[in-house]
Amino acid sequence: MTSVTHTGRFRRLAASVAFCLLTAALLTYTGDVLKPPRTGASNGAIWSTFTKLEPDSIDVLFLGNSHTFTGVDPATLWRTSGIPSFVNAGPTQKLAVTNYYLRESLRSQHPSVVAVEMSSLSYPRLKFDQAFHDININYMPWSAEKIAAGIMATPLNESVGALLDLWTYHGRWPDIRRSDFNLLEKDRGGEYLNGFSPRTKPKAVPETPHTIAPDAIAKTNRSLEYNLESLRQIAATCDERGIELLLFLTPTGPPNDYSYQLGRVGATLMAEFDNVHVLDLSEPGAVPGLSYTDDFFDGGHLVYTGAEKSSAVLAKYLADTYGLKDRRGDSAYANWSEAVELRDAFVQRHKEAPKEK
Amino acid sequence: MQFTSVEYLAFLALSVMVYFALPGTKSRTIWLLIASYVFYISLSARWTLALFGITAVGYVFGLLIERSGPASRGAAIPRRTRRLLAVGIILVAGTLFFFKYAAFSATLLNGALSLVGTSARTPVLTLALPIGISFWTFQSIAYLVDIARGKLVAERNPLRFALFVSFFPQVAAGPIARGGHLLPQLAEKHSFSYERMRSALLLMAWGFLKKLLIADPLGVMVRTVFDKPHAFGSDGVLLIGAAVAFSIQIYCDFSAYTDLARGAARLFGVDLMKNFDRPYAARSIKEFWRRWHMTLMAWLKDYIYIPLGGSRVAAWRRYANILAVFLLSGLWHGAGLTFVVWGLLNGLYQILGDVLAPARAKALAAFRIDRDGHVHRTLQTLTTFSLITIAWVFFRANTLGDALYILPRMLNFGPSALWHPGTLELGLSVPQMQVTAIATVIVFSAEWLSARVSLPALLYRQPLVVRWFVYEFTILAIAIFGYYGPMFSAADFAYFKF
């Protein structure tokens, strides 16, 4: 009698566990189907493209926010100095999340240099753009880093949206297409851009003198304290793995507070770590030939021509400072020249398109 | 912490796991009390003191009333006990009045003062309402009265009594429990039961379905029309559609809350009282009120209507009693003229139904209409639903003026935007409206069927594959089509504000 009861209990327990696993699998699959496709040509958070890279195939990994994926062009780095690189940045990405992007990226890549764009230093601790924050975490591959980003770098009440795709994207069901069910193919395309999101329609940026209001400095200082902690963790991770860390700024239209912030944080980290360098391309004149009329599409973001100019400076700096090898002619990197051609054709198509995507 | 949030589900799961891991009733009571206060603080931290206060008053006066001597069987309550009971009720009801009706009364008084031409004014104190205050104050009053009437023994254990007032599945919006029903269950040691868990989760899934697939999406459409009635004044069909949508919304919202509350309580082995019994299947207003918010109506009957004389008095007194009960019901729902009119209108419906009953009977006999025939029953149900829907317009309208604007314009028949849903800007896309419509048909069909057969029992008899298919299908339907998450603004349950 007792053994029957025990057997019955065990069967019920097994059935309950099986039911929960089936439910979890169905919900995960449904979330994957409903999640919008994110190809290599999307605006950042393109993990599906990053994970397709050959392991240990890049020398420089760029991290940061939208300034990074619009302002750094790996094709120019290749063309200028033969440096293979990738931009693994996300829209409005906080440095706390960038910290987990770095850790996750280092699972498959071991770059010589990690370059973190620093305009996100001004992001306050408590202010979150939920949609962008969710994108940045939703598209990470499932890992301890993703879970940590969803919990440690996210306000408690937004963790669910950051970690559960279905929670965030289930409202997309009326727009679902057959291609959404093809999970292996839905995020394909644009791999040759290597994380660059080229903009092609410039808009003039007003050239006003650069001034910083005292209250802006006070506000900035509070954000800096919070972000400095994430940067320390990023620097420590790089230090442990023998990776150089470059803190840099892409060019921005004046006025901006970025140089002031980078100066403060850069000095602090350089004093604490040996592997940290600072490069400020937002200072007027830092990028030769940069035009505030033709090379920006808003005060913080470059169009592809600005990205090319700025990336050429970056390429020279990286090659000179870190002695990175010119990989052109290396048979292991034969497909990089092809990628550059595809990237050029992509930019040409977008230039001719009537509207920016 | 909303009932439909992941945080709540995680909180509930943790509470259940710890509850069954604890050895005895004492530790379980303490755990449930802690969980209940944590839940309440997450909802209404500012006014938790009010909950503590009502708990203290209820506990102390319960003991005092019992010590003073409750009524013996069938006899009147002794005078000294009656005095103690009055003080207890005044303290509890006074708290409710202070939070809920002080501002409304002051506004009415100021209106009266300005009518007589006086410049003097009473200060209007506007306070945020402690969530669920109308529920736990009524529950506490019932507890005191039941002790005074000799129907209930006062609870000695202060923790158990505190749990009775604040038990988290029902603290926000009922059902209004009775001491005789809930307290013995809280004192009992419940062992884990697979069957009970399964039925509780099924009930909760049903609640989620009604709330997230029907009530919240309909709420968006209803809000669009009722918040700007003047924009839709020429479209009578659309106004009728909005009123009907509200009838469905309010039922699905409140009954969904009740299902979630009863389901959550059942996980701990506690059965809360039923609050709904297919109210829109009612054939008369009287029957509707026996099926709608059953615990409130039973409370009003037991503690207001019967003490006023009930039905054993002259007709005019009975009608006055009915009006008093419905006026109180209106005020209980909200301190506002729209709720007063809603309550009184329901009272008037019931009185008219009573007065016209002989004439209706004669007409049925004269035309040889079968009282229980399908046609007559359907007509009765439709008439009841229409009358209730008209009353709901007062309940939902933001002001009395809005309700009086909407009602006559429902007769503006003509070309309606409702027949071209693609052109409607009611906050929902056509596919969302279609899903809501399908879910509504499923829910009402299932409830219609449930009068004939126990659907859960029918489901449990099916092979495993069929059962799992139904469960997974329901979970996926809620997860995909539900109105939750960052793309939607999830709404609190409507009755949380009462």
PDB file of C-alpha atoms in Angstrom, chain B residues 180-313:
ATOM      1  CA  GLY B 180     -17.141  31.608  11.039  1.00  0.00           C
ATOM      2  CA  HIS B 181     -15.934  30.559   7.605  1.00  0.00           C
ATOM      3  CA  LEU B 182     -12.326  31.754   7.487  1.00  0.00           C
ATOM      4  CA  LEU B 183     -11.006  31.613  11.060  1.00  0.00           C
ATOM      5  CA  PRO B 184     -11.413  27.832  11.517  1.00  0.00           C
ATOM      6  CA  GLN B 185      -9.583  27.288   8.212  1.00  0.00           C
ATOM      7  CA  LEU B 186      -6.711  29.490   9.369  1.00  0.00           C
ATOM      8  CA  ALA B 187      -6.460  27.457  12.575  1.00  0.00           C
ATOM      9  CA  GLU B 188      -6.317  24.156  10.710  1.00  0.00           C
ATOM     10  CA  LYS B 189      -3.101  22.440   9.627  1.00  0.00           C
ATOM     11  CA  HIS B 190      -3.370  21.851   5.898  1.00  0.00           C
ATOM     12  CA  SER B 191      -1.335  19.114   4.307  1.00  0.00           C
ATOM     13  CA  PHE B 192      -0.049  19.409   0.758  1.00  0.00           C
ATOM     14  CA  SER B 193      -2.555  18.134  -1.775  1.00  0.00           C
ATOM     15  CA  TYR B 194      -1.731  17.651  -5.442  1.00  0.00           C
ATOM     16  CA  GLU B 195      -5.405  17.806  -6.440  1.00  0.00           C
ATOM     17  CA  ARG B 196      -5.948  21.042  -4.520  1.00  0.00           C
ATOM     18  CA  MET B 197      -2.855  22.624  -6.073  1.00  0.00           C
ATOM     19  CA  ARG B 198      -4.008  21.632  -9.528  1.00  0.00           C
ATOM     20  CA  SER B 199      -7.496  23.038  -9.070  1.00  0.00           C
ATOM     21  CA  ALA B 200      -6.054  26.238  -7.538  1.00  0.00           C
ATOM     22  CA  LEU B 201      -3.701  26.788 -10.462  1.00  0.00           C
ATOM     23  CA  LEU B 202      -6.476  26.079 -12.942  1.00  0.00           C
ATOM     24  CA  LEU B 203      -8.687  28.656 -11.229  1.00  0.00           C
ATOM     25  CA  MET B 204      -5.858  31.191 -11.319  1.00  0.00           C
ATOM     26  CA  ALA B 205      -5.214  30.522 -15.014  1.00  0.00           C
ATOM     27  CA  TRP B 206      -8.887  31.167 -15.660  1.00  0.00           C
ATOM     28  CA  GLY B 207      -8.562  34.465 -13.779  1.00  0.00           C
ATOM     29  CA  PHE B 208      -5.480  35.473 -15.779  1.00  0.00           C
ATOM     30  CA  LEU B 209      -7.322  34.683 -18.996  1.00  0.00           C
ATOM     31  CA  LYS B 210     -10.288  36.886 -18.070  1.00  0.00           C
ATOM     32  CA  LYS B 211      -8.115  39.744 -16.822  1.00  0.00           C
ATOM     33  CA  LEU B 212      -5.378  39.842 -19.471  1.00  0.00           C
ATOM     34  CA  LEU B 213      -7.283  38.772 -22.565  1.00  0.00           C
ATOM     35  CA  ILE B 214     -10.629  40.446 -21.934  1.00  0.00           C
ATOM     36  CA  ALA B 215     -10.840  42.981 -19.101  1.00  0.00           C
ATOM     37  CA  ASP B 216      -7.678  44.985 -19.756  1.00  0.00           C
ATOM     38  CA  PRO B 217      -8.003  45.259 -23.556  1.00  0.00           C
ATOM     39  CA  LEU B 218     -11.702  46.139 -23.226  1.00  0.00           C
ATOM     40  CA  GLY B 219     -10.691  48.679 -20.590  1.00  0.00           C
ATOM     41  CA  VAL B 220      -8.643  50.543 -23.196  1.00  0.00           C
ATOM     42  CA  MET B 221     -11.633  50.867 -25.528  1.00  0.00           C
ATOM     43  CA  VAL B 222     -14.010  51.746 -22.708  1.00  0.00           C
ATOM     44  CA  ARG B 223     -11.615  54.378 -21.362  1.00  0.00           C
ATOM     45  CA  THR B 224     -11.313  55.988 -24.793  1.00  0.00           C
ATOM     46  CA  VAL B 225     -15.081  56.453 -25.066  1.00  0.00           C
ATOM     47  CA  PHE B 226     -15.954  57.211 -21.440  1.00  0.00           C
ATOM     48  CA  ASP B 227     -13.104  59.681 -20.962  1.00  0.00           C
ATOM     49  CA  LYS B 228     -14.186  61.706 -24.033  1.00  0.00           C
ATOM     50  CA  PRO B 229     -17.895  60.966 -24.502  1.00  0.00           C
ATOM     51  CA  HIS B 230     -18.452  64.196 -26.423  1.00  0.00           C
ATOM     52  CA  ALA B 231     -16.186  62.965 -29.219  1.00  0.00           C
ATOM     53  CA  PHE B 232     -18.536  60.019 -29.778  1.00  0.00           C
ATOM     54  CA  GLY B 233     -21.899  61.687 -29.090  1.00  0.00           C
ATOM     55  CA  SER B 234     -23.266  61.251 -32.597  1.00  0.00           C
ATOM     56  CA  ASP B 235     -22.567  57.523 -32.705  1.00  0.00           C
ATOM     57  CA  GLY B 236     -25.232  55.814 -30.578  1.00  0.00           C
ATOM     58  CA  VAL B 237     -24.215  52.306 -31.623  1.00  0.00           C
ATOM     59  CA  LEU B 238     -20.639  52.973 -30.529  1.00  0.00           C
ATOM     60  CA  LEU B 239     -21.854  54.326 -27.175  1.00  0.00           C
ATOM     61  CA  ILE B 240     -23.962  51.192 -26.678  1.00  0.00           C
ATOM     62  CA  GLY B 241     -20.942  49.123 -27.687  1.00  0.00           C
ATOM     63  CA  ALA B 242     -18.799  50.921 -25.099  1.00  0.00           C
ATOM     64  CA  ALA B 243     -21.421  50.399 -22.381  1.00  0.00           C
ATOM     65  CA  VAL B 244     -21.738  46.688 -23.216  1.00  0.00           C
ATOM     66  CA  ALA B 245     -17.933  46.457 -23.326  1.00  0.00           C
ATOM     67  CA  PHE B 246     -17.826  47.944 -19.833  1.00  0.00           C
ATOM     68  CA  SER B 247     -20.392  45.408 -18.598  1.00  0.00           C
ATOM     69  CA  ILE B 248     -18.100  42.649 -19.828  1.00  0.00           C
ATOM     70  CA  GLN B 249     -14.951  44.408 -18.607  1.00  0.00           C
ATOM     71  CA  ILE B 250     -16.146  44.969 -15.046  1.00  0.00           C
ATOM     72  CA  TYR B 251     -17.342  41.379 -14.754  1.00  0.00           C
ATOM     73  CA  CYS B 252     -14.163  39.883 -16.204  1.00  0.00           C
ATOM     74  CA  ASP B 253     -11.986  42.183 -14.107  1.00  0.00           C
ATOM     75  CA  PHE B 254     -13.658  41.586 -10.758  1.00  0.00           C
ATOM     76  CA  SER B 255     -14.397  37.911 -11.259  1.00  0.00           C
ATOM     77  CA  ALA B 256     -10.806  37.437 -12.503  1.00  0.00           C
ATOM     78  CA  TYR B 257      -9.523  39.051  -9.325  1.00  0.00           C
ATOM     79  CA  THR B 258     -11.798  36.769  -7.297  1.00  0.00           C
ATOM     80  CA  ASP B 259     -10.543  33.701  -9.172  1.00  0.00           C
ATOM     81  CA  LEU B 260      -6.935  34.732  -8.541  1.00  0.00           C
ATOM     82  CA  ALA B 261      -7.681  35.413  -4.873  1.00  0.00           C
ATOM     83  CA  ARG B 262      -9.561  32.156  -4.375  1.00  0.00           C
ATOM     84  CA  GLY B 263      -6.914  30.256  -6.336  1.00  0.00           C
ATOM     85  CA  ALA B 264      -4.076  31.749  -4.267  1.00  0.00           C
ATOM     86  CA  ALA B 265      -5.914  31.004  -0.998  1.00  0.00           C
ATOM     87  CA  ARG B 266      -6.598  27.452  -2.147  1.00  0.00           C
ATOM     88  CA  LEU B 267      -2.857  26.909  -2.592  1.00  0.00           C
ATOM     89  CA  PHE B 268      -2.615  27.302   1.198  1.00  0.00           C
ATOM     90  CA  GLY B 269      -5.581  25.020   1.733  1.00  0.00           C
ATOM     91  CA  VAL B 270      -8.009  27.873   2.413  1.00  0.00           C
ATOM     92  CA  ASP B 271     -11.331  28.074   0.564  1.00  0.00           C
ATOM     93  CA  LEU B 272     -12.573  31.620   0.204  1.00  0.00           C
ATOM     94  CA  MET B 273     -16.257  32.283  -0.376  1.00  0.00           C
ATOM     95  CA  LYS B 274     -17.616  32.352  -3.903  1.00  0.00           C
ATOM     96  CA  ASN B 275     -18.285  35.859  -5.203  1.00  0.00           C
ATOM     97  CA  PHE B 276     -19.883  35.319  -8.628  1.00  0.00           C
ATOM     98  CA  ASP B 277     -22.326  32.861 -10.091  1.00  0.00           C
ATOM     99  CA  ARG B 278     -22.789  33.729 -13.784  1.00  0.00           C
ATOM    100  CA  PRO B 279     -24.474  37.053 -13.015  1.00  0.00           C
ATOM    101  CA  TYR B 280     -25.320  37.917 -16.627  1.00  0.00           C
ATOM    102  CA  ALA B 281     -27.413  34.750 -16.856  1.00  0.00           C
ATOM    103  CA  ALA B 282     -29.811  36.304 -14.320  1.00  0.00           C
ATOM    104  CA  ARG B 283     -33.455  36.647 -15.378  1.00  0.00           C
ATOM    105  CA  SER B 284     -34.218  39.521 -13.056  1.00  0.00           C
ATOM    106  CA  ILE B 285     -32.413  42.326 -11.262  1.00  0.00           C
ATOM    107  CA  LYS B 286     -33.063  40.585  -7.954  1.00  0.00           C
ATOM    108  CA  GLU B 287     -31.443  37.430  -9.264  1.00  0.00           C
ATOM    109  CA  PHE B 288     -28.527  39.433 -10.681  1.00  0.00           C
ATOM    110  CA  TRP B 289     -27.752  40.772  -7.237  1.00  0.00           C
ATOM    111  CA  ARG B 290     -27.836  37.280  -5.802  1.00  0.00           C
ATOM    112  CA  ARG B 291     -25.186  36.297  -8.343  1.00  0.00           C
ATOM    113  CA  TRP B 292     -22.978  39.449  -8.425  1.00  0.00           C
ATOM    114  CA  HIS B 293     -20.447  40.230  -5.695  1.00  0.00           C
ATOM    115  CA  MET B 294     -22.220  37.678  -3.564  1.00  0.00           C
ATOM    116  CA  THR B 295     -20.187  38.295  -0.399  1.00  0.00           C
ATOM    117  CA  LEU B 296     -20.979  42.025  -0.359  1.00  0.00           C
ATOM    118  CA  MET B 297     -24.662  41.466  -1.076  1.00  0.00           C
ATOM    119  CA  ALA B 298     -24.835  38.791   1.636  1.00  0.00           C
ATOM    120  CA  TRP B 299     -23.143  41.235   4.023  1.00  0.00           C
ATOM    121  CA  LEU B 300     -25.648  43.986   3.182  1.00  0.00           C
ATOM    122  CA  LYS B 301     -28.528  41.552   3.594  1.00  0.00           C
ATOM    123  CA  ASP B 302     -27.325  40.158   6.941  1.00  0.00           C
ATOM    124  CA  TYR B 303     -26.119  43.355   8.571  1.00  0.00           C
ATOM    125  CA  ILE B 304     -28.346  46.081   7.007  1.00  0.00           C
ATOM    126  CA  TYR B 305     -31.440  44.735   5.269  1.00  0.00           C
ATOM    127  CA  ILE B 306     -32.543  42.174   7.861  1.00  0.00           C
ATOM    128  CA  PRO B 307     -31.878  44.428  10.887  1.00  0.00           C
ATOM    129  CA  LEU B 308     -33.983  47.099   9.134  1.00  0.00           C
ATOM    130  CA  GLY B 309     -36.864  44.628   9.030  1.00  0.00           C
ATOM    131  CA  GLY B 310     -36.120  42.885   5.771  1.00  0.00           C
ATOM    132  CA  SER B 311     -39.181  41.627   3.920  1.00  0.00           C
ATOM    133  CA  ARG B 312     -41.292  41.135   7.054  1.00  0.00           C
ATOM    134  CA  VAL B 313     -42.554  44.711   7.084  1.00  0.00           C
TER     135      VAL B 313
END
